[in-house]
Amino acid sequence: MAEPLGLGLVGAGGFGVFCLAAFAEMPEVIVTAVADTDLDRARAAAPPQAAIYADYRALLDDPNVQIVAINTPPHLHASMSIQAAQASKHIFVEKPLATTLDDGLAAVRAAKEANVLLTVDYVLRYHPLHQLAAQIVHSGAFGSFQHFSLENFATDETLLRGHWFWDQAQSGGIHVEHGVHFFDICNHLASVKPDFTSGCAQPRADGRVDRVSATVRYGDSALATFFHSFTQIRSIEQTTIQINCARGHLTVSGWIPTDLTLSGLTDKAGLNTLHRLLGTQLEIMEHFQGPQRRFLHGGTEDHLVAHIRAHVTAPDRQGDYKRAIQSGLRNLVRAIWKEEALIVTPEDGLLSLSVALAARDSTCGQS
């Protein structure tokens, strides 16, 4: 392994502290600096060897910082990414990439002009259950990907009135601040780029927009629907993703998921793939023989060999969350070392942002 890279984190709030603990376990990086406008908070969060800064520009001037992890409110992401690129620092930016498309494009352009790498911390891309679901969909074991639906009922217990989350100028709104995670997951599953997006929003009595929806079309291939609600008591939070293919269905449960269930019909090649991916967790409900293998559906004819189902769990929710953050940063480091390509590219960040903005800014979605 090459020498570890120095990492500077800006934004030492609750999530920044969580990230620092994750980074501390990684041999690929050393946290060399922490910046926050609250110097006491930065000092409390930083590891002993790290420099402490109240001014982000001072962190960028630190020669021991080679990667900047940006964990500030969303409206600062693009400008801080641009400054980091201009200081020749690689960038690990929390979602969303920006709150406007022009700002996102400017951040990506700045990184390319400075010849530095930029990736967005889309943790769901690195979660084992989402990775397994994507492998199954992309393998074609259940035929073509046709539909994605998200229902996300999240808590608002820590999001008090006056929190930046409710200020669209700072957060971008729910579609942008939170929805980009799921737009990115769906974009990754689809074989074509989205070509139409519409959205809607509902406010509570005090004017805060706390429920939003979106519909996204992927040409003639797939249709997706998304619903986000920030109204729930924490103990009954619930997130469910349904992924539907031509011959099978997958359900991912949990914001940081803990369960994946799947069932469907598959051909011989698909069965071999599912055996490889699922091992003993694969259950064959029925084998088809002879004429039973012929299925007519959706204007096509398939020759299928089995009806299968499986249930896969990931009970270590916080551990998987931490490891997903580590995997995203590790991928950036290895891309810097030229050992592998970026998994979440700047273009991925721009595409999910563009879908989120289209959903937010459509006629029903104005907030």
XYZ file of C-alpha atoms in Angstrom:
367
model
C 0.000 0.000 0.000
C 1.148 3.528 -0.789
C 1.714 6.084 1.954
C -1.529 7.210 3.643
C -2.969 10.523 2.513
C -3.608 13.460 4.821
C -7.277 14.312 5.227
C -8.804 17.564 6.422
C -12.445 17.643 7.501
C -14.549 20.781 7.450
C -17.741 20.772 9.491
C -17.454 19.086 12.899
C -21.157 18.643 13.611
C -22.778 15.342 14.531
C -22.228 13.685 11.162
C -18.729 15.100 10.901
C -17.866 13.486 14.235
C -19.287 10.168 13.002
C -17.152 10.436 9.868
C -14.018 11.266 11.851
C -14.461 8.089 13.891
C -14.810 6.102 10.660
C -11.766 7.756 9.070
C -9.662 7.055 12.170
C -9.944 3.315 11.493
C -8.631 3.578 7.924
C -4.965 2.903 7.153
C -5.343 4.734 3.831
C -5.720 8.177 5.450
C -4.551 10.209 8.424
C -6.795 12.992 9.712
C -4.363 15.905 9.727
C -6.755 18.844 10.152
C -10.283 19.756 11.265
C -11.989 23.073 10.554
C -15.205 24.474 12.017
C -16.422 27.985 12.667
C -16.909 26.835 16.271
C -13.288 26.330 17.300
C -14.223 24.524 20.525
C -16.316 22.049 18.552
C -13.448 21.446 16.139
C -11.041 20.941 19.017
C -13.377 18.460 20.725
C -13.839 16.422 17.538
C -10.289 16.367 16.197
C -7.799 13.563 16.881
C -4.720 14.570 18.900
C -2.366 14.913 15.943
C -4.692 17.116 13.857
C -4.366 20.857 13.340
C -7.424 22.902 14.325
C -8.774 25.759 12.221
C -11.722 28.121 12.462
C -11.080 29.329 8.908
C -11.561 26.878 6.034
C -9.004 28.735 3.944
C -6.353 28.001 6.555
C -7.114 24.286 6.262
C -6.691 24.546 2.490
C -3.287 26.181 3.011
C -2.131 23.262 5.172
C 0.419 21.226 3.147
C -0.416 18.109 5.178
C -3.960 18.041 3.756
C -4.328 16.182 0.466
C -8.037 15.289 0.654
C -10.786 17.575 1.940
C -13.931 15.991 3.385
C -16.766 18.538 3.242
C -19.479 18.028 5.883
C -21.100 21.466 5.964
C -24.705 22.463 5.101
C -25.488 21.839 1.414
C -25.401 25.438 0.166
C -21.667 25.523 0.997
C -20.715 22.292 -0.783
C -20.072 23.702 -4.247
C -18.141 26.811 -3.182
C -15.993 24.791 -0.772
C -15.358 22.159 -3.454
C -14.251 24.871 -5.869
C -11.902 26.371 -3.280
C -10.500 22.913 -2.486
C -9.875 22.209 -6.163
C -8.156 25.561 -6.605
C -5.920 24.603 -3.664
C -5.081 21.312 -5.451
C -6.919 19.164 -2.887
C -8.958 16.079 -3.763
C -12.585 16.271 -2.649
C -14.884 13.944 -0.678
C -18.079 15.968 -0.474
C -21.206 15.067 1.449
C -24.405 14.938 -0.615
C -25.720 16.878 -2.430
C -22.910 18.071 -4.666
C -24.574 21.504 -4.776
C -27.962 23.182 -4.416
C -28.073 24.528 -7.984
C -27.036 22.866 -11.203
C -24.832 25.810 -12.204
C -22.938 25.509 -8.913
C -22.600 21.741 -9.357
C -21.238 22.188 -12.866
C -18.803 24.824 -11.604
C -17.507 22.470 -8.892
C -16.994 19.628 -11.354
C -15.309 21.945 -13.829
C -12.973 23.295 -11.131
C -11.922 19.768 -10.146
C -11.189 18.825 -13.754
C -9.246 22.019 -14.424
C -7.153 21.454 -11.289
C -6.640 17.759 -12.140
C -8.008 16.635 -8.767
C -10.608 13.968 -8.075
C -14.066 14.653 -6.686
C -16.613 12.156 -5.411
C -19.904 12.475 -3.545
C -20.483 10.530 -0.323
C -23.370 8.395 -1.584
C -23.166 5.812 1.172
C -26.008 3.654 -0.176
C -23.918 2.737 -3.224
C -21.484 0.996 -0.880
C -23.989 -0.755 1.374
C -23.828 -4.558 0.932
C -27.575 -5.001 0.407
C -27.802 -2.232 -2.191
C -24.719 -3.636 -3.896
C -26.288 -7.109 -3.948
C -29.559 -5.737 -5.317
C -27.688 -3.870 -8.077
C -25.711 -7.003 -9.000
C -28.929 -8.989 -9.323
C -30.661 -6.323 -11.409
C -27.659 -5.729 -13.666
C -27.164 -9.477 -14.180
C -30.545 -9.759 -15.879
C -31.419 -12.806 -13.766
C -34.973 -11.430 -13.423
C -35.107 -9.819 -16.859
C -35.150 -6.086 -17.481
C -35.394 -3.439 -14.758
C -38.838 -1.819 -15.038
C -39.839 0.030 -11.856
C -38.427 1.537 -8.670
C -40.464 2.890 -5.784
C -39.321 4.531 -2.550
C -41.366 5.301 0.545
C -39.322 7.095 3.193
C -41.033 8.038 6.472
C -38.337 9.839 8.471
C -38.276 11.532 11.854
C -38.250 15.278 12.364
C -37.421 15.063 16.080
C -34.048 16.820 15.741
C -35.145 19.125 12.912
C -36.559 21.970 14.986
C -38.020 25.127 13.496
C -35.110 27.319 12.388
C -32.871 24.370 11.459
C -31.128 24.908 8.105
C -32.837 21.742 6.800
C -36.109 23.675 6.382
C -34.497 26.606 4.549
C -34.447 25.802 0.837
C -31.704 28.379 0.273
C -29.430 26.360 2.568
C -30.582 22.760 2.063
C -32.052 22.799 -1.422
C -35.242 21.282 -0.019
C -35.994 17.624 0.705
C -35.694 16.494 -2.922
C -32.150 17.880 -3.017
C -30.889 17.411 0.542
C -32.153 13.865 1.033
C -33.700 12.644 -2.214
C -30.431 12.627 -4.156
C -29.371 9.433 -2.340
C -32.286 7.539 -3.847
C -32.259 9.240 -7.242
C -28.623 8.098 -7.490
C -29.495 4.505 -6.554
C -32.230 4.393 -9.178
C -30.042 6.054 -11.828
C -27.423 3.383 -11.137
C -29.943 0.583 -11.714
C -31.352 2.000 -14.941
C -29.861 1.260 -18.349
C -30.694 4.732 -19.703
C -30.678 8.240 -18.271
C -33.897 9.837 -17.022
C -35.748 11.903 -19.603
C -38.684 13.290 -17.588
C -39.188 14.269 -13.951
C -42.134 15.742 -12.073
C -42.569 16.477 -8.397
C -44.979 17.598 -5.745
C -44.717 18.973 -2.203
C -46.917 19.501 0.852
C -46.308 21.941 3.744
C -47.361 21.716 7.357
C -49.391 24.482 9.008
C -46.322 26.607 9.812
C -45.191 26.566 6.174
C -42.332 24.075 6.438
C -42.376 21.661 3.497
C -42.149 18.230 5.093
C -43.583 15.855 2.453
C -42.474 15.591 -1.174
C -42.876 13.167 -4.050
C -41.379 12.653 -7.488
C -41.981 10.601 -10.612
C -39.037 9.916 -12.913
C -39.178 8.297 -16.369
C -36.257 6.436 -17.926
C -37.330 6.473 -21.565
C -39.379 3.392 -22.396
C -37.350 1.253 -19.981
C -38.420 2.110 -16.445
C -40.593 4.344 -14.308
C -39.765 5.380 -10.737
C -41.694 6.975 -7.884
C -40.323 8.547 -4.701
C -41.985 9.761 -1.499
C -40.236 11.441 1.429
C -41.896 12.475 4.672
C -40.151 14.156 7.605
C -43.041 13.920 10.084
C -42.492 10.702 12.022
C -41.787 9.739 15.618
C -38.329 8.159 15.571
C -39.497 4.763 16.828
C -41.731 4.251 13.781
C -39.408 5.512 11.055
C -39.638 3.337 7.963
C -37.952 3.244 4.569
C -38.921 0.750 1.866
C -37.561 0.417 -1.662
C -39.318 -1.853 -4.140
C -37.347 -2.823 -7.246
C -39.358 -4.549 -9.943
C -37.988 -6.390 -12.956
C -39.808 -8.191 -15.768
C -39.765 -11.509 -13.879
C -38.933 -10.674 -10.278
C -39.190 -8.324 -7.341
C -36.724 -7.103 -4.724
C -37.578 -5.241 -1.517
C -34.919 -3.326 0.441
C -36.005 -2.305 3.948
C -34.452 0.480 6.003
C -32.787 3.852 5.296
C -29.552 2.112 6.139
C -31.042 -1.226 5.098
C -31.193 -4.320 7.250
C -33.242 -6.631 5.002
C -33.395 -7.629 1.355
C -36.079 -10.005 0.130
C -36.445 -11.179 -3.441
C -38.549 -13.554 -5.461
C -39.030 -14.293 -9.118
C -38.622 -16.563 -12.101
C -35.285 -17.096 -13.804
C -33.623 -18.910 -16.673
C -30.664 -21.261 -16.476
C -27.995 -18.542 -16.703
C -29.849 -16.421 -14.174
C -30.137 -19.336 -11.750
C -26.386 -19.895 -11.946
C -25.820 -16.190 -11.245
C -28.193 -16.208 -8.275
C -26.499 -19.314 -6.864
C -23.166 -17.473 -7.072
C -24.491 -14.274 -5.488
C -26.734 -15.782 -2.811
C -25.257 -19.198 -2.008
C -27.234 -21.053 0.629
C -29.635 -18.120 1.065
C -31.197 -18.977 -2.297
C -34.360 -21.066 -1.988
C -35.800 -22.787 -5.058
C -39.573 -22.918 -4.762
C -40.191 -24.845 -7.965
C -38.237 -26.316 -10.872
C -39.829 -26.156 -14.319
C -39.491 -28.985 -16.825
C -40.398 -29.417 -20.476
C -43.390 -27.338 -21.628
C -43.625 -25.763 -18.159
C -40.548 -23.725 -19.016
C -42.382 -21.671 -21.639
C -43.785 -18.375 -20.341
C -45.548 -15.695 -22.378
C -45.645 -12.220 -20.837
C -45.288 -8.590 -21.811
C -45.353 -9.461 -25.496
C -42.349 -11.770 -25.206
C -41.648 -15.464 -24.657
C -39.211 -16.687 -22.011
C -37.903 -20.161 -21.242
C -37.431 -20.318 -17.483
C -36.180 -23.045 -15.172
C -37.063 -22.054 -11.614
C -39.134 -19.978 -9.218
C -36.823 -18.713 -6.461
C -36.843 -16.580 -3.360
C -34.283 -15.359 -0.835
C -34.001 -13.292 2.321
C -30.699 -11.593 3.168
C -30.105 -9.611 6.358
C -27.560 -7.011 7.422
C -28.254 -6.530 11.137
C -25.225 -4.338 11.946
C -26.874 -1.114 10.825
C -24.429 1.384 12.323
C -21.455 -0.761 11.407
C -22.587 -0.993 7.789
C -23.165 2.777 7.722
C -19.618 3.374 8.958
C -18.137 0.851 6.524
C -20.045 2.406 3.616
C -18.504 5.812 4.394
C -15.094 4.170 4.627
C -15.617 2.381 1.307
C -16.453 5.625 -0.459
C -13.361 7.351 0.870
C -11.209 4.263 0.229
C -12.358 4.251 -3.390
C -11.325 7.905 -3.724
C -7.895 7.167 -2.228
C -7.336 4.216 -4.543
C -8.414 6.319 -7.505
C -5.862 8.952 -6.446
C -3.283 6.148 -6.299
C -4.495 5.109 -9.794
C -5.394 1.631 -8.544
C -9.088 1.808 -9.493
C -11.692 4.081 -11.040
C -14.132 6.239 -9.104
C -17.351 4.379 -8.348
C -19.401 7.544 -7.748
C -18.267 9.980 -10.406
C -18.817 13.741 -10.557
C -21.254 13.047 -13.382
C -23.258 10.802 -11.042
C -23.461 13.676 -8.574
C -24.648 16.034 -11.298
C -27.251 13.602 -12.665
C -28.873 12.924 -9.305
C -28.812 16.650 -8.525
C -30.476 17.493 -11.842
C -33.282 14.994 -11.157
C -33.764 16.396 -7.643
C -33.944 19.980 -8.887
C -36.401 19.043 -11.653
C -38.629 17.331 -9.078
C -38.447 20.281 -6.681
C -38.990 22.973 -9.298
C -41.810 21.403 -11.306
C -45.205 23.129 -11.017
C -46.542 21.123 -8.074
C -43.140 20.885 -6.436
C -42.447 24.568 -5.778
C -41.764 25.227 -2.090
